[in-house]
Amino acid sequence: MRILILGGTWFLGRALAASAIEHGHQVTVFNRGRSGVDPDGAAAIRGDRESDDDLKRLTNAGSWDVVVDPSGQVPRVVLASARALAGSGRYIFVSSVSAYTGWPIDPLTETSALLESRADAGPEFGYTDPRGYPTQYGFAKAGCEQAVLDVFGPDRATILRPGVILGPWEYVGRLPWWLRRIAEGGRVLAPGDPDQLIQPVDVRDVADFAIRAAKHGLGGAFNVTAPANHTTFAGFLEACRQATGSDAEFVWIGDDQLAAAGIRQWTEIPLWRSADAFPGTWKVSSAKAATAGLTARPIRTTAADTWQWLTAGGQAVASERVSELGIDPEREAEILAGARG
């Protein structure tokens, strides 16, 4: 099967290319050549998807059975890409659970309502509410989905809506932050309820499912998360401790105390959100994808492989989102000191 990946050098794009090549497909990546390195075994076409001339050159370069788009962020840009590649057999677009109206408040399935957007919307469309949801990113992803459906129709379009994706080459930096902090050892602020179920998904599992969807012609929308009982927050932190060989001591601080201290949820302590304030964060059903073949490797495997990548000199492409992550060490120490009493 001939597979075109729009991007292919970053986190999920790299994993998609690796999975497709491993399964014996012919892979071409289309990117500007500015971020990361093209994956081994893939043909590369240089170009900017926002350039009409580059898109025309891409379509003149060949035809593809499946287009996989993990990089689309602006609806009108995705619409132009879909129109240029309309002769392809299938278009798989990687969206996000942020496209749902109810995330991160409500439990979600694929039938949950999406944010209202437009297929021709530009980067300025939508808004980020002061509460933190919905987000402009979510409006954009919803519009991108509509763009793909407008061109390819429901039979030839596949929409994947991942939740939190972790693993080697992560550019947001959530798991790398936790691994590095726990590797330092000592008393580590552990947020909220240790028994809180969480469902981050390994990047390689997302990629494998996307390539499975390509091979078997799976159409429609799929939430792509680990199952609801995948792990707890305590299990996640323990996986990081085991991966790093650390002697870290986890000190669990409740949601109310962290909120009273003004800790920024989701970023200052990565992946933490108050279960009372954001009850739907980790309640995304991926049962439909699991029935179609999605599997989730253990969180300890994700943590161990990511640590191995980091300690071998791995470094993802720089992202402005990395600077948002992590609590200041002095602030963490202050909160931990207050927990002694």
Coordinates of C-alpha atoms in Angstrom, one line a residue:
M1 CA 0.0 0.0 0.0
R2 CA 1.2 3.5 -0.9
I3 CA 0.9 5.8 2.2
L4 CA 1.6 9.5 2.2
I5 CA 2.2 11.2 5.6
L6 CA 1.9 14.9 5.9
G7 CA 4.8 15.7 8.2
G8 CA 6.6 12.6 9.3
T9 CA 9.5 14.0 11.3
W10 CA 7.9 14.8 14.7
F11 CA 6.5 12.7 17.5
L12 CA 3.4 11.0 16.0
G13 CA 4.5 11.5 12.4
R14 CA 7.7 9.6 13.1
A15 CA 5.8 6.8 14.7
L16 CA 3.3 6.6 11.8
A17 CA 6.1 6.3 9.3
A18 CA 7.9 3.6 11.4
S19 CA 4.7 1.6 11.8
A20 CA 3.8 1.8 8.1
I21 CA 7.3 0.8 7.1
E22 CA 7.4 -2.1 9.6
H23 CA 4.1 -3.4 8.1
G24 CA 5.6 -3.4 4.6
H25 CA 4.0 -0.3 3.1
Q26 CA 5.6 2.2 0.8
V27 CA 5.9 5.4 2.7
T28 CA 6.4 9.0 1.5
V29 CA 6.6 11.9 3.8
F30 CA 5.8 15.5 2.8
N31 CA 7.4 18.3 4.9
R32 CA 9.5 21.4 4.8
G33 CA 12.6 19.7 6.0
R34 CA 13.0 22.2 8.9
S35 CA 12.1 20.1 11.9
G36 CA 13.7 16.7 12.6
V37 CA 15.0 14.1 10.3
D38 CA 13.1 12.1 7.7
P39 CA 12.5 8.5 8.9
D40 CA 14.7 5.8 7.5
G41 CA 13.0 3.8 4.7
A42 CA 10.7 6.6 3.6
A43 CA 10.8 8.7 0.5
A44 CA 10.7 12.4 1.1
I45 CA 9.1 15.3 -0.8
R46 CA 9.9 18.8 0.3
G47 CA 7.2 21.4 0.4
D48 CA 4.9 23.5 2.5
R49 CA 1.3 22.4 2.7
E50 CA 0.3 26.1 2.8
S51 CA 1.7 26.7 -0.6
D52 CA -0.5 26.0 -3.6
D53 CA 2.5 25.4 -5.8
D54 CA 4.0 22.9 -3.4
L55 CA 0.7 21.0 -3.1
K56 CA 0.5 20.9 -6.9
R57 CA 4.0 19.5 -7.1
L58 CA 3.1 16.9 -4.5
T59 CA 0.1 15.7 -6.5
N60 CA 2.2 15.6 -9.6
A61 CA 4.7 13.4 -7.8
G62 CA 2.5 10.4 -7.6
S63 CA -0.7 8.9 -6.2
W64 CA -1.4 7.3 -2.8
D65 CA -3.8 4.8 -1.5
V66 CA -4.0 6.5 1.9
V67 CA -3.1 10.0 3.2
V68 CA -2.4 10.3 6.9
D69 CA -2.5 13.8 8.3
P70 CA -1.1 14.1 11.9
S71 CA -0.1 17.8 11.4
G72 CA -3.2 19.6 10.3
Q73 CA -4.0 22.5 12.7
V74 CA -5.9 25.1 10.5
P75 CA -9.1 24.1 8.8
R76 CA -8.6 26.0 5.5
V77 CA -5.1 24.6 5.2
V78 CA -6.4 21.0 5.7
L79 CA -9.2 21.8 3.3
A80 CA -6.6 22.8 0.6
S81 CA -4.6 19.6 1.3
A82 CA -7.7 17.4 1.1
R83 CA -8.8 19.0 -2.2
A84 CA -5.3 18.6 -3.7
L85 CA -5.2 14.9 -2.6
A86 CA -8.8 14.1 -3.4
G87 CA -7.7 11.4 -5.8
S88 CA -6.3 9.3 -3.0
G89 CA -8.2 6.4 -1.7
R90 CA -8.6 7.5 1.9
Y91 CA -7.7 10.4 4.2
I92 CA -6.9 9.7 7.8
F93 CA -7.0 12.9 9.9
V94 CA -5.6 13.0 13.5
S95 CA -7.9 15.3 15.5
S96 CA -8.2 15.5 19.2
V97 CA -10.6 15.0 22.1
S98 CA -10.4 18.8 22.4
A99 CA -12.8 18.9 19.4
Y100 CA -15.6 17.8 21.7
T101 CA -17.9 20.4 23.3
G102 CA -17.8 18.5 26.5
W103 CA -14.1 17.8 27.1
P104 CA -12.8 17.8 29.8
I105 CA -16.0 17.9 31.8
D106 CA -18.3 15.2 30.4
P107 CA -17.7 11.5 29.7
L108 CA -17.3 11.1 25.9
T109 CA -18.0 8.7 23.1
E110 CA -17.8 9.2 19.4
T111 CA -21.4 10.4 19.3
S112 CA -20.7 13.3 21.7
A113 CA -21.2 16.8 20.3
L114 CA -18.4 18.6 18.6
L115 CA -17.5 22.2 18.8
E116 CA -19.1 24.3 16.0
S117 CA -16.5 25.3 13.4
R118 CA -16.0 25.8 9.7
A119 CA -14.1 23.8 7.1
D120 CA -12.7 27.1 5.6
A121 CA -11.8 28.7 9.0
G122 CA -8.5 30.4 9.5
P123 CA -6.1 30.3 12.4
E124 CA -8.0 33.2 14.1
F125 CA -11.3 31.2 14.4
G126 CA -12.7 30.2 17.8
Y127 CA -11.6 31.2 21.3
T128 CA -10.1 29.9 24.5
D129 CA -12.5 30.4 27.4
P130 CA -10.9 31.8 30.6
R131 CA -12.0 28.5 32.3
G132 CA -9.5 26.7 30.1
Y133 CA -12.2 25.0 27.9
P134 CA -13.2 25.0 25.1
T135 CA -10.0 26.0 23.4
Q136 CA -9.2 27.6 20.1
Y137 CA -7.2 24.5 19.4
G138 CA -10.4 22.4 19.8
F139 CA -12.4 24.7 17.4
A140 CA -9.6 24.3 14.9
K141 CA -9.5 20.5 15.1
A142 CA -13.3 20.4 14.7
G143 CA -13.0 22.5 11.6
C144 CA -10.2 20.4 10.2
E145 CA -12.4 17.3 10.6
Q146 CA -15.2 19.0 8.7
A147 CA -12.8 19.9 5.9
V148 CA -11.7 16.3 5.4
L149 CA -15.3 15.0 5.5
D150 CA -16.4 17.7 3.0
V151 CA -13.9 16.4 0.5
F152 CA -13.6 12.7 1.1
G153 CA -17.1 12.0 2.5
P154 CA -17.9 9.6 5.4
D155 CA -16.9 6.5 3.5
R156 CA -13.3 7.6 2.6
A157 CA -12.5 9.7 5.7
T158 CA -11.2 8.4 9.0
I159 CA -11.1 10.7 12.0
L160 CA -8.9 9.8 15.0
R161 CA -9.4 11.6 18.2
P162 CA -6.6 10.9 20.6
G163 CA -6.4 12.0 24.2
V164 CA -3.0 12.5 25.9
I165 CA -0.3 10.9 23.8
L166 CA 3.0 9.9 25.5
G167 CA 6.2 8.1 24.4
P168 CA 9.6 8.5 22.8
W169 CA 10.0 11.8 20.8
E170 CA 7.3 13.5 22.7
Y171 CA 7.5 17.2 22.0
V172 CA 5.0 18.6 24.5
G173 CA 7.3 17.2 27.3
R174 CA 4.8 15.9 29.9
L175 CA 6.3 12.4 30.4
P176 CA 9.9 13.7 29.9
W177 CA 9.3 16.3 32.7
W178 CA 8.0 13.6 35.1
L179 CA 10.8 11.3 34.3
R180 CA 13.5 13.9 34.9
R181 CA 11.9 15.2 38.0
I182 CA 11.5 11.7 39.5
A183 CA 15.1 10.8 38.5
E184 CA 16.3 13.6 40.7
G185 CA 14.9 11.7 43.7
G186 CA 14.0 13.0 47.1
R187 CA 10.5 14.0 48.1
V188 CA 8.3 14.5 45.0
L189 CA 5.0 16.3 45.0
A190 CA 2.4 13.8 43.8
P191 CA -0.9 15.5 42.8
G192 CA -4.4 14.7 43.8
D193 CA -5.8 11.2 44.3
P194 CA -3.2 8.3 43.8
D195 CA -6.1 6.1 42.7
Q196 CA -7.3 8.4 40.0
L197 CA -7.7 6.4 36.8
I198 CA -5.9 8.0 33.8
Q199 CA -5.7 6.8 30.2
P200 CA -2.7 8.3 28.3
V201 CA -2.0 6.3 25.2
D202 CA 1.4 5.4 23.8
V203 CA 2.3 7.2 20.5
R204 CA 3.2 3.8 18.9
D205 CA -0.2 2.4 19.7
V206 CA -1.9 5.5 18.0
A207 CA 0.4 5.0 15.0
D208 CA -0.3 1.2 14.8
F209 CA -4.0 1.8 14.9
A210 CA -3.9 4.5 12.2
I211 CA -2.0 2.1 9.9
R212 CA -4.5 -0.6 10.8
A213 CA -7.3 1.7 9.8
A214 CA -5.4 2.4 6.5
K215 CA -5.0 -1.3 5.7
H216 CA -8.5 -2.4 6.6
G217 CA -10.3 0.7 5.3
L218 CA -11.8 1.7 8.6
G219 CA -14.0 4.7 8.1
G220 CA -15.7 7.0 10.6
A221 CA -14.5 8.5 13.9
F222 CA -12.6 6.8 16.6
N223 CA -11.5 8.0 20.0
V224 CA -8.0 6.8 20.6
T225 CA -7.1 6.5 24.3
A226 CA -5.9 3.7 26.6
P227 CA -8.8 1.9 28.2
A228 CA -10.4 3.4 31.3
N229 CA -8.7 1.0 33.7
H230 CA -5.2 1.4 32.0
T231 CA -3.5 2.8 35.1
T232 CA -3.8 5.2 38.0
F233 CA -1.8 8.3 38.7
A234 CA 0.1 6.4 41.3
G235 CA 0.8 3.7 38.7
F236 CA 2.0 6.3 36.3
L237 CA 4.5 7.8 38.8
E238 CA 5.6 4.3 39.9
A239 CA 6.3 3.4 36.3
C240 CA 8.5 6.6 36.1
R241 CA 10.3 5.6 39.3
Q242 CA 11.0 2.1 38.0
A243 CA 12.2 3.4 34.6
T244 CA 14.7 5.8 36.2
G245 CA 15.8 3.6 39.1
S246 CA 15.1 6.5 41.4
D247 CA 14.7 6.5 45.2
A248 CA 12.0 9.2 44.9
E249 CA 9.4 9.4 47.7
F250 CA 6.0 10.5 46.5
V251 CA 4.1 12.9 48.8
W252 CA 0.5 13.0 47.8
I253 CA -1.1 16.5 48.1
G254 CA -4.9 16.7 47.6
D255 CA -6.7 18.6 44.9
D256 CA -8.1 21.2 47.3
Q257 CA -4.7 22.0 48.8
L258 CA -3.1 22.4 45.3
A259 CA -6.0 24.5 44.1
A260 CA -5.7 26.7 47.2
A261 CA -2.0 27.2 46.5
G262 CA -2.9 28.4 43.0
I263 CA -1.2 25.6 41.1
R264 CA -1.9 25.7 37.4
Q265 CA -3.7 22.5 36.5
W266 CA -2.4 20.4 33.6
T267 CA 0.8 22.4 33.1
E268 CA 2.5 23.4 36.3
I269 CA 2.0 19.8 37.4
P270 CA 1.8 18.0 34.1
L271 CA -1.3 15.8 33.5
W272 CA -2.9 16.8 36.8
R273 CA -6.5 18.1 36.9
S274 CA -8.8 18.2 39.8
A275 CA -11.3 15.3 39.5
D276 CA -14.1 17.5 40.9
A277 CA -13.4 20.5 38.5
F278 CA -12.6 18.4 35.4
P279 CA -14.4 15.1 35.8
G280 CA -14.3 14.1 32.1
T281 CA -10.6 14.5 31.6
W282 CA -9.9 10.7 31.8
K283 CA -13.4 9.5 30.9
V284 CA -13.1 9.1 27.1
S285 CA -14.4 5.8 25.7
S286 CA -12.2 4.1 23.2
A287 CA -14.3 0.9 23.1
K288 CA -15.1 1.4 19.4
A289 CA -11.4 1.6 18.5
A290 CA -10.6 -1.4 20.8
T291 CA -13.2 -3.5 18.9
A292 CA -11.5 -2.4 15.7
G293 CA -8.0 -3.5 16.9
L294 CA -6.6 -0.7 19.1
T295 CA -4.2 -2.1 21.7
A296 CA -2.5 -0.3 24.6
R297 CA 0.9 -1.3 25.8
P298 CA 1.5 -1.0 29.6
I299 CA 2.4 2.4 31.0
R300 CA 5.7 1.0 32.4
T301 CA 6.7 0.1 28.8
T302 CA 6.0 3.7 27.7
A303 CA 7.9 5.2 30.6
A304 CA 10.9 2.8 30.2
D305 CA 11.2 3.4 26.5
T306 CA 10.9 7.1 26.8
W307 CA 13.6 7.2 29.5
Q308 CA 15.9 5.1 27.4
W309 CA 15.4 7.5 24.5
L310 CA 16.1 10.5 26.8
T311 CA 19.2 9.0 28.3
A312 CA 20.5 8.0 24.9
G313 CA 20.5 11.7 24.0
G314 CA 17.0 11.9 22.6
Q315 CA 15.7 15.4 22.2
A316 CA 12.4 16.3 20.5
V317 CA 12.0 19.2 18.3
A318 CA 11.7 22.4 20.4
S319 CA 8.2 23.5 21.2
E320 CA 6.9 26.6 23.0
R321 CA 4.6 24.3 25.0
V322 CA 7.6 22.9 26.8
S323 CA 8.2 26.2 28.6
E324 CA 4.7 26.0 30.1
L325 CA 5.5 22.7 32.0
G326 CA 6.7 22.1 35.4
I327 CA 6.5 23.5 38.9
D328 CA 9.3 25.7 40.1
P329 CA 11.5 23.7 42.5
E330 CA 11.3 26.3 45.3
R331 CA 7.5 26.3 45.0
E332 CA 7.4 22.6 45.1
A333 CA 9.6 22.5 48.2
E334 CA 7.3 25.1 49.9
I335 CA 4.2 23.0 49.3
L336 CA 6.0 19.8 50.4
A337 CA 7.2 21.6 53.6
G338 CA 3.6 22.5 54.4
A339 CA 2.6 18.8 54.0
R340 CA 4.9 17.7 56.8
G341 CA 2.4 18.8 59.5

